[in-house]
CSV table of C-alpha atoms and ligand atoms in Angstrom, one decimal:
chain,number,residue,atom,x,y,z
A,131,MET,CA,18.6,-0.9,38.2
A,132,GLN,CA,20.6,1.6,36.7
A,133,ALA,CA,19.7,4.5,34.3
A,134,ASP,CA,21.4,4.8,30.9
A,135,ASP,CA,22.2,8.2,30.9
A,136,ASP,CA,25.5,8.2,31.3
A,137,ALA,CA,26.1,5.3,28.6
A,138,PRO,CA,28.4,6.4,25.7
A,139,THR,CA,27.1,8.2,22.6
A,140,ALA,CA,28.2,6.3,19.6
A,141,PRO,CA,25.1,3.5,18.9
A,142,GLU,CA,27.5,0.6,18.5
A,143,THR,CA,29.2,0.8,22.1
A,144,PHE,CA,25.9,1.6,23.7
A,145,LEU,CA,24.5,-1.4,21.9
A,146,ALA,CA,27.8,-3.5,23.0
A,147,HIS,CA,27.4,-2.5,26.7
A,148,GLY,CA,23.7,-3.7,26.5
A,149,GLY,CA,22.8,0.2,27.2
A,150,GLY,CA,24.7,0.3,30.0
A,151,PHE,CA,23.2,-1.9,32.6
A,152,ARG,CA,25.1,-2.3,35.9
A,153,ASP,CA,23.2,-3.9,39.1
A,154,ALA,CA,23.2,-1.5,41.7
A,155,ALA,CA,22.8,-4.3,44.2
A,156,ASN,CA,25.4,-6.7,43.3
A,157,GLY,CA,27.2,-5.4,39.9
A,158,ALA,CA,25.7,-7.5,37.6
A,159,VAL,CA,26.3,-6.4,33.9
A,160,VAL,CA,23.6,-8.1,32.4
A,161,PRO,CA,19.5,-7.4,33.5
A,162,PRO,CA,17.8,-10.0,35.4
A,163,ILE,CA,14.7,-11.6,34.3
A,164,GLU,CA,12.1,-10.3,36.8
A,165,LEU,CA,9.4,-12.9,36.9
A,166,SER,CA,7.4,-11.3,39.5
A,167,SER,CA,3.6,-10.2,38.3
A,168,THR,CA,3.2,-8.0,41.3
A,169,TYR,CA,5.4,-5.7,43.5
A,170,ALA,CA,4.7,-5.4,47.4
A,171,ARG,CA,4.5,-2.1,48.9
A,172,GLY,CA,6.5,-0.6,52.1
A,173,ALA,CA,5.4,0.1,55.6
A,174,ASP,CA,4.1,3.3,55.1
A,175,TYR,CA,2.3,1.5,51.9
A,176,ALA,CA,3.9,3.3,49.3
A,177,LEU,CA,5.5,1.6,46.5
A,178,VAL,CA,9.1,0.6,46.5
A,179,ASP,CA,9.5,1.7,43.4
A,180,PRO,CA,7.2,4.2,42.1
A,181,GLY,CA,8.1,2.7,38.1
A,182,VAL,CA,6.7,-0.4,38.8
A,183,HIS,CA,3.4,-2.3,40.8
A,184,TYR,CA,2.3,-4.9,38.2
A,185,SER,CA,3.6,-6.6,35.2
A,186,ARG,CA,0.5,-5.9,33.1
A,187,ASP,CA,1.3,-2.3,33.2
A,188,GLU,CA,5.3,-2.2,33.4
A,189,ASN,CA,7.8,-4.5,34.7
A,190,PRO,CA,11.7,-4.0,34.8
A,191,THR,CA,13.1,-6.1,32.2
A,192,TYR,CA,10.7,-4.8,29.8
A,193,LEU,CA,11.8,-1.0,30.9
A,194,HIS,CA,15.2,-2.1,30.2
A,195,ALA,CA,14.9,-3.0,26.9
A,196,GLU,CA,12.3,-0.3,26.2
A,197,ARG,CA,15.0,2.1,27.5
A,198,VAL,CA,17.7,1.1,24.8
A,199,LEU,CA,15.5,1.2,21.8
A,200,ALA,CA,13.9,4.4,22.7
A,201,ARG,CA,17.5,5.6,22.7
A,202,LEU,CA,18.3,4.0,19.9
A,203,GLU,CA,15.5,5.7,17.8
A,204,GLY,CA,16.1,9.0,19.5
A,205,GLY,CA,12.3,8.8,20.6
A,206,ALA,CA,11.1,9.7,24.2
A,207,ARG,CA,9.8,6.4,24.9
A,208,ALA,CA,9.6,2.7,23.7
A,209,LEU,CA,6.8,-0.1,24.8
A,210,LEU,CA,7.0,-3.6,23.6
A,211,PHE,CA,4.4,-5.9,22.8
A,212,SER,CA,3.3,-9.2,22.6
A,213,SER,CA,4.1,-9.2,18.9
A,214,GLY,CA,4.5,-6.8,15.8
A,215,MET,CA,1.0,-7.0,14.9
A,216,ALA,CA,-0.1,-6.4,18.6
A,217,GLY,CA,1.5,-3.6,19.0
A,218,ALA,CA,0.3,-2.3,15.3
A,219,ALA,CA,-3.1,-3.0,16.4
A,220,ALA,CA,-2.9,-1.2,20.1
A,221,ILE,CA,-2.0,2.3,17.7
A,222,PHE,CA,-5.2,1.7,15.7
A,223,HIS,CA,-7.3,1.1,18.6
A,224,THR,CA,-6.8,4.5,20.1
A,225,LEU,CA,-8.3,5.7,17.2
A,226,ARG,CA,-12.0,6.5,17.1
A,227,SER,CA,-15.1,5.5,15.0
A,228,GLY,CA,-15.6,8.1,12.3
A,229,ASP,CA,-11.5,8.8,12.3
A,230,HIS,CA,-9.9,8.6,8.9
A,231,VAL,CA,-6.7,6.6,8.3
A,232,VAL,CA,-4.4,6.5,5.3
A,233,ALA,CA,-2.4,3.7,4.8
A,234,SER,CA,0.4,2.9,2.1
A,235,LEU,CA,-0.9,0.4,-0.5
A,236,LEU,CA,2.6,-1.3,0.0
A,237,MET,CA,2.8,-2.7,3.4
A,238,TYR,CA,3.0,-6.2,5.1
A,239,HIS,CA,0.6,-8.0,4.1
A,240,GLY,CA,-0.8,-9.5,7.5
A,241,LEU,CA,-1.2,-6.0,8.7
A,242,ARG,CA,-3.1,-4.7,5.5
A,243,SER,CA,-5.7,-7.3,5.7
A,244,TRP,CA,-6.2,-6.6,9.3
A,245,LEU,CA,-6.5,-3.0,9.1
A,246,LYS,CA,-9.2,-3.4,6.0
A,247,GLY,CA,-11.2,-5.7,8.4
A,248,PHE,CA,-10.6,-3.3,11.6
A,249,VAL,CA,-11.6,-0.3,10.2
A,250,GLU,CA,-15.1,-2.0,8.9
A,251,ARG,CA,-15.9,-3.2,12.4
A,252,TYR,CA,-15.3,-0.4,14.1
A,253,GLY,CA,-16.8,2.5,12.0
A,254,LEU,CA,-13.3,4.3,10.2
A,255,GLY,CA,-12.5,5.3,7.0
A,256,LEU,CA,-9.4,3.9,5.2
A,257,THR,CA,-8.0,4.9,2.0
A,258,LEU,CA,-4.9,3.2,0.7
A,259,PHE,CA,-2.4,5.4,-1.4
A,260,ASP,CA,0.5,4.5,-3.7
A,261,PRO,CA,3.8,5.9,-2.6
A,262,ARG,CA,5.1,4.9,-6.1
A,263,THR,CA,2.9,7.9,-7.3
A,264,ASP,CA,3.5,11.7,-7.0
A,265,GLY,CA,0.3,13.6,-5.4
A,266,SER,CA,-1.2,10.2,-4.0
A,267,LEU,CA,-0.8,10.6,-0.5
A,268,ALA,CA,-1.8,14.3,-0.6
A,269,ALA,CA,-5.1,13.2,-2.7
A,270,ALA,CA,-5.8,10.7,0.3
A,271,LEU,CA,-6.1,12.8,3.1
A,272,ARG,CA,-8.9,14.4,4.5
A,273,PRO,CA,-7.7,17.3,6.2
A,274,GLY,CA,-9.4,17.6,10.0
A,275,ARG,CA,-10.5,14.2,9.6
A,276,THR,CA,-7.7,12.1,9.4
A,277,ARG,CA,-5.6,11.0,12.6
A,278,LEU,CA,-3.0,8.7,11.2
A,279,VAL,CA,-0.6,8.3,8.3
A,280,TRP,CA,0.8,4.7,8.2
A,281,ILE,CA,4.0,4.2,5.7
A,282,GLU,CA,6.5,1.2,5.6
A,283,THR,CA,10.0,1.7,4.1
A,284,PRO,CA,11.5,0.0,2.2
A,285,SER,CA,8.3,-1.9,1.7
A,286,ASN,CA,7.7,-5.5,1.5
A,287,PRO,CA,8.1,-7.5,-0.8
A,288,THR,CA,9.8,-4.8,-3.1
A,289,TRP,CA,11.8,-2.7,-1.0
A,290,GLU,CA,10.0,0.4,-2.2
A,291,LEU,CA,11.1,3.5,-0.4
A,292,THR,CA,8.7,6.4,0.9
A,293,ASP,CA,9.7,9.5,1.7
A,294,ILE,CA,9.5,10.2,5.1
A,295,ALA,CA,9.8,13.6,5.3
A,296,ALA,CA,7.6,14.7,2.7
A,297,ALA,CA,5.2,12.5,4.0
A,298,ALA,CA,5.1,13.6,7.8
A,299,GLU,CA,5.0,17.5,6.4
A,300,LEU,CA,1.9,16.2,4.1
A,301,ALA,CA,0.6,14.3,7.4
A,302,HIS,CA,0.9,17.0,10.0
A,303,GLY,CA,-0.5,19.6,7.0
A,304,ALA,CA,-3.5,17.8,7.2
A,305,GLY,CA,-3.6,17.4,11.1
A,306,ALA,CA,-2.4,13.8,11.2
A,307,LEU,CA,0.4,11.8,12.9
A,308,LEU,CA,2.7,10.0,10.8
A,309,ALA,CA,3.6,6.1,12.1
A,310,CYS,CA,6.5,4.5,10.0
A,311,ASP,CA,6.8,0.7,10.0
A,312,SER,CA,10.5,0.6,10.0
A,313,THR,CA,11.0,-3.1,10.6
A,314,VAL,CA,13.0,-3.8,7.6
A,315,SER,CA,15.6,-0.7,8.3
A,316,THR,CA,16.4,-1.0,11.8
A,317,PRO,CA,17.1,2.3,13.5
A,318,LEU,CA,20.8,2.0,12.7
A,319,VAL,CA,19.9,2.3,8.5
A,320,THR,CA,16.7,4.7,9.3
A,321,ARG,CA,15.8,6.9,12.1
A,322,PRO,CA,12.5,7.9,10.8
A,323,PHE,CA,12.0,10.7,14.2
A,324,GLU,CA,15.0,12.6,12.3
A,325,HIS,CA,12.6,13.0,9.4
A,326,GLY,CA,9.3,14.0,11.0
A,327,ALA,CA,7.7,10.7,11.9
A,328,ASP,CA,5.7,10.5,15.2
A,329,LEU,CA,5.4,7.1,16.0
A,330,VAL,CA,8.2,4.3,14.8
A,331,PHE,CA,6.8,0.7,14.8
A,332,HIS,CA,8.9,-2.6,14.7
A,333,SER,CA,8.4,-6.1,14.7
A,334,ALA,CA,10.9,-7.1,16.5
A,335,THR,CA,10.6,-10.5,15.8
A,336,LYS,CA,12.7,-9.4,12.9
A,337,PHE,CA,16.1,-7.6,12.8
A,338,LEU,CA,15.6,-6.2,16.4
A,339,ASN,CA,16.1,-10.0,18.0
A,340,GLY,CA,17.7,-10.9,15.0
A,341,HIS,CA,17.9,-15.0,16.0
A,342,SER,CA,14.4,-16.1,15.2
A,343,ASP,CA,13.3,-17.6,18.7
A,344,VAL,CA,11.1,-14.4,19.6
A,345,VAL,CA,7.8,-12.7,18.1
A,346,ALA,CA,7.4,-9.1,19.8
A,347,GLY,CA,6.5,-5.7,18.6
A,348,ALA,CA,7.8,-2.5,19.1
A,349,VAL,CA,6.1,1.1,19.5
A,350,VAL,CA,8.7,4.3,20.2
A,351,GLY,CA,6.9,7.5,20.9
A,352,ARG,CA,8.9,10.8,19.5
A,353,VAL,CA,7.4,12.8,22.5
A,354,GLU,CA,5.4,11.6,25.8
A,355,ASP,CA,2.1,13.4,24.7
A,356,GLU,CA,-1.4,12.5,24.8
A,357,ALA,CA,-1.6,10.6,22.1
A,358,TRP,CA,1.5,8.2,23.5
A,359,THR,CA,-0.5,8.0,26.7
A,360,ARG,CA,-3.5,6.4,24.9
A,361,ILE,CA,-0.9,4.0,23.7
A,362,ARG,CA,0.7,2.7,26.6
A,363,THR,CA,-2.9,2.9,28.5
A,364,GLU,CA,-4.2,0.4,25.3
A,365,ARG,CA,-1.3,-2.0,26.4
A,366,ALA,CA,-1.9,-1.9,29.8
A,367,ARG,CA,-5.7,-2.5,29.8
A,368,GLY,CA,-5.7,-4.9,26.2
A,369,GLY,CA,-2.9,-6.7,28.1
A,370,ALA,CA,-0.7,-7.4,25.2
A,371,ILE,CA,3.0,-7.2,27.0
A,372,LEU,CA,5.8,-9.3,26.2
A,373,GLY,CA,6.8,-12.0,28.5
A,374,PRO,CA,9.9,-11.2,30.5
A,375,PHE,CA,11.9,-13.8,29.5
A,376,GLU,CA,11.1,-12.7,25.7
A,377,ALA,CA,11.9,-9.2,26.8
A,378,TRP,CA,15.3,-10.3,27.8
A,379,LEU,CA,16.2,-12.4,25.1
A,380,LEU,CA,14.9,-9.2,22.7
A,381,HIS,CA,17.7,-7.1,24.9
A,382,ARG,CA,20.3,-9.6,24.5
A,383,GLY,CA,19.4,-9.7,20.5
A,384,LEU,CA,19.8,-5.8,20.6
A,385,ARG,CA,23.4,-5.9,22.0
A,386,THR,CA,25.0,-6.9,18.6
A,387,LEU,CA,22.4,-5.6,15.8
A,388,HIS,CA,25.4,-3.4,14.4
A,389,VAL,CA,27.4,-6.3,13.8
A,390,ARG,CA,24.6,-8.6,12.4
A,391,MET,CA,23.3,-5.6,10.1
A,392,ALA,CA,26.6,-4.5,8.9
A,393,ARG,CA,27.2,-8.1,7.7
A,394,ALA,CA,24.2,-9.0,6.4
A,395,MET,CA,24.2,-5.7,4.3
A,396,GLU,CA,27.5,-6.6,3.1
A,397,ASN,CA,26.2,-10.1,1.9
A,398,ALA,CA,22.7,-8.7,0.3
A,399,ALA,CA,25.3,-5.9,-1.8
A,400,ARG,CA,27.2,-9.4,-3.0
A,401,LEU,CA,24.3,-11.2,-3.6
A,402,ALA,CA,22.5,-7.8,-5.9
A,403,GLU,CA,26.0,-7.4,-7.5
A,404,ARG,CA,26.0,-11.3,-8.4
A,405,PHE,CA,22.2,-11.6,-9.7
A,406,ASP,CA,21.7,-8.4,-11.3
A,407,GLY,CA,21.9,-9.5,-14.9
A,408,HIS,CA,21.8,-13.2,-14.7
A,409,ALA,CA,20.4,-15.0,-17.3
A,410,ALA,CA,17.7,-16.6,-14.7
A,411,VAL,CA,17.1,-13.5,-13.0
A,412,GLU,CA,14.5,-10.7,-14.9
A,413,ARG,CA,15.4,-8.2,-12.0
A,414,VAL,CA,16.9,-7.8,-8.8
A,415,LEU,CA,15.0,-5.7,-6.5
A,416,TRP,CA,17.4,-4.3,-3.6
A,417,PRO,CA,17.4,-0.1,-2.8
A,418,GLY,CA,20.7,-0.4,-3.0
A,419,LEU,CA,21.0,-0.4,-7.0
A,420,SER,CA,20.9,2.4,-8.8
A,421,SER,CA,18.2,0.9,-11.2
A,422,HIS,CA,15.7,0.7,-8.0
A,423,PRO,CA,12.9,2.9,-7.9
A,424,GLY,CA,13.6,3.9,-4.8
A,425,HIS,CA,17.4,4.4,-4.8
A,426,ALA,CA,17.6,8.4,-4.7
A,427,ILE,CA,15.2,8.5,-1.4
A,428,ALA,CA,17.4,5.5,0.1
A,429,LYS,CA,20.6,7.3,-0.5
A,430,LYS,CA,18.9,10.3,1.1
A,431,GLN,CA,17.0,9.2,4.4
A,432,MET,CA,18.8,5.5,4.8
A,433,CYS,CA,22.7,4.7,6.1
A,434,GLY,CA,23.2,1.6,4.1
A,435,PHE,CA,20.2,-0.3,2.0
A,436,GLY,CA,19.1,-2.9,4.0
A,437,ALA,CA,19.5,-6.8,4.3
A,438,MET,CA,16.1,-7.6,2.2
A,439,LEU,CA,15.9,-8.4,-1.7
A,440,SER,CA,13.9,-10.0,-4.1
A,441,LEU,CA,14.5,-11.5,-7.2
A,442,LEU,CA,12.0,-11.1,-10.1
A,443,LEU,CA,12.3,-14.7,-12.1
A,444,ALA,CA,12.7,-14.6,-15.7
A,445,ASP,CA,10.3,-16.5,-17.8
A,446,ASP,CA,8.7,-17.6,-14.8
A,447,PRO,CA,4.4,-16.1,-15.2
A,448,GLU,CA,3.1,-18.7,-12.8
A,449,GLY,CA,5.7,-19.1,-10.2
A,450,ALA,CA,6.4,-22.8,-10.6
A,451,ARG,CA,10.4,-22.5,-11.2
A,452,ALA,CA,10.2,-19.9,-8.3
A,453,ARG,CA,8.5,-22.4,-6.1
A,454,ARG,CA,11.0,-25.0,-7.3
A,455,VAL,CA,13.9,-22.5,-6.5
A,456,ALA,CA,12.8,-22.0,-3.0
A,457,SER,CA,12.5,-25.6,-2.2
A,458,THR,CA,16.2,-26.5,-3.7
A,459,THR,CA,18.3,-24.2,-1.9
A,460,ARG,CA,19.9,-25.7,1.0
A,461,CYS,CA,21.7,-22.5,2.9
A,462,PHE,CA,18.5,-19.8,2.4
A,463,LEU,CA,16.2,-22.3,4.3
A,464,PRO,CA,12.6,-21.9,2.8
A,465,ALA,CA,10.8,-20.4,6.0
A,466,THR,CA,8.8,-17.3,6.3
A,467,SER,CA,9.6,-14.3,8.3
A,468,LEU,CA,13.1,-12.1,8.2
A,469,GLY,CA,15.9,-10.7,10.3
A,470,GLY,CA,17.5,-13.2,11.1
A,471,VAL,CA,21.2,-14.2,11.6
A,472,GLU,CA,20.2,-17.4,8.9
A,473,SER,CA,19.0,-16.3,5.5
A,474,LEU,CA,15.8,-17.5,4.7
A,475,ILE,CA,14.0,-17.7,1.1
A,476,GLU,CA,10.1,-17.5,0.3
A,477,HIS,CA,8.0,-17.3,-2.5
A,478,ARG,CA,5.6,-14.8,-1.3
A,479,ALA,CA,2.7,-15.3,-3.6
A,480,THR,CA,1.9,-18.6,-2.1
A,481,VAL,CA,2.1,-17.4,1.7
A,482,GLU,CA,-0.1,-14.6,1.1
A,483,GLY,CA,-2.6,-16.4,-0.6
A,484,PRO,CA,-5.1,-15.9,-3.8
A,485,ASP,CA,-5.7,-12.1,-3.0
A,486,SER,CA,-1.6,-11.3,-2.9
A,487,PRO,CA,-0.8,-8.3,-5.1
A,488,THR,CA,3.0,-9.9,-4.8
A,489,PRO,CA,4.0,-10.8,-8.5
A,490,LYS,CA,4.4,-14.6,-8.9
A,491,ASN,CA,7.9,-14.6,-10.3
A,492,LEU,CA,8.9,-13.1,-7.2
A,493,LEU,CA,11.6,-14.4,-4.4
A,494,ARG,CA,12.0,-12.7,-1.2
A,495,LEU,CA,15.4,-13.0,0.0
A,496,SER,CA,16.2,-12.3,3.9
A,497,VAL,CA,20.1,-11.8,3.7
A,498,GLY,CA,21.6,-13.4,7.0
A,499,ILE,CA,25.7,-13.1,8.0
A,500,GLU,CA,26.7,-16.3,6.9
A,501,ASP,CA,29.4,-16.4,4.0
A,502,ALA,CA,28.6,-14.5,1.1
A,503,ASP,CA,30.3,-17.1,-1.2
A,504,ASP,CA,28.0,-20.0,0.6
A,505,LEU,CA,24.8,-18.1,-0.2
A,506,ILE,CA,26.0,-17.2,-3.9
A,507,ARG,CA,26.6,-20.4,-4.9
A,508,ASP,CA,23.9,-22.2,-3.1
A,509,LEU,CA,21.3,-19.7,-5.2
A,510,GLU,CA,23.5,-20.3,-8.4
A,511,ARG,CA,22.7,-23.9,-7.9
A,512,ALA,CA,19.3,-23.4,-7.4
A,513,LEU,CA,18.5,-21.1,-9.9
A,514,GLU,CA,20.5,-23.8,-12.6
A,515,ALA,CA,18.8,-26.9,-11.4
B,834,LIG,C1,6.5,-9.4,10.4
B,834,LIG,C2,6.2,-7.9,10.0
B,834,LIG,C3,4.9,-7.4,10.8
B,834,LIG,C4,4.1,-8.3,11.9
B,834,LIG,O1,5.0,-8.2,12.8
B,834,LIG,P1,4.7,-9.9,13.9
B,834,LIG,O2,6.2,-9.5,14.8
B,834,LIG,O3,5.1,-10.8,12.8
B,834,LIG,O4,3.6,-10.0,14.6
B,834,LIG,C5,4.9,-6.0,10.7
B,834,LIG,N1,5.4,-5.2,9.6
B,834,LIG,C6,6.4,-5.9,9.1
B,834,LIG,C7,7.5,-5.1,7.8
B,834,LIG,C8,6.7,-7.0,9.4
B,834,LIG,O5,7.9,-7.9,8.4
């Protein structure tokens, strides 16, 4: 397999070329799916390719997709995992009992509840901070004891922004690393390393793959330091690897990321514009609207405003209308997840369960790449039904 160091610089070209793959042996322009779990040694008992010996550690198909992702983020290395949750868990498993973690109150529901249980079982400290409140992160840090600060921006499901540069400065000042869940943004919209983050996390299930047919996670490191080695070792020993076929699908999905994101963001802008001020809608939550509390930070650190938006319905305190709308749309599929080419609608409070802090009148929309007018008509019809 050929390295991609000589690939063109613009991310769009680099992606379209799949990271510049060309098989040295036969000229194939698409990488093969390497199913082999093990790699035989040569006559002198040396590895034929020193980079691969057993697929729980490395496999050429993961390595190729990882190189594309690392380069896209501007990081040193990337690691793929069997799910987003497995990637996040690998990061937290590198901490030791007694260590302190600071995490945003506004984050993916599944990870927040896993993290609460994890710190309890393993004797770590956890303080949640509210990115909407000035001074909240600074007050949550325990200088010298806090090892990791976890942020998500824009965050589920109200798309609040966290100022990455400010968070990095505070985290570093306390001796902690900053990890940024950038699932909703993608590296084409936010590049957290440029703002000082140390680790970037993705549920690659979402926009990176983009076709709702792979569950995968990715962790990208700005540098290959000792903290990075611990995460690498955690994957190799813990074994939460992505299968070669899934890594290959993810690589294929990445080749159109720029086109998918551009179209989905365009559609999201059209929807935000149409439903902002609609009689049945109390509020549209999308960072591109100047009324959104994160708008100023979004303009500073994002290139575009993402393709996720939420609607708060008017006069719907118990969410009955929201659930009805989510079961009436036809173009928007009533399914969980996000970032696929098809649009999804979700009543998050139902999915998150009784301890969910999500407003009951909130509908989360993952905007796909369909015709914008079809999407608008579909929602109008469901809201008026
Ligand atoms: C989906 C998601 C996760 C979890 O990833 P999985 O691939 O479902 O394990 C974490 N963070 C965010 C923001 C997500 O959307």
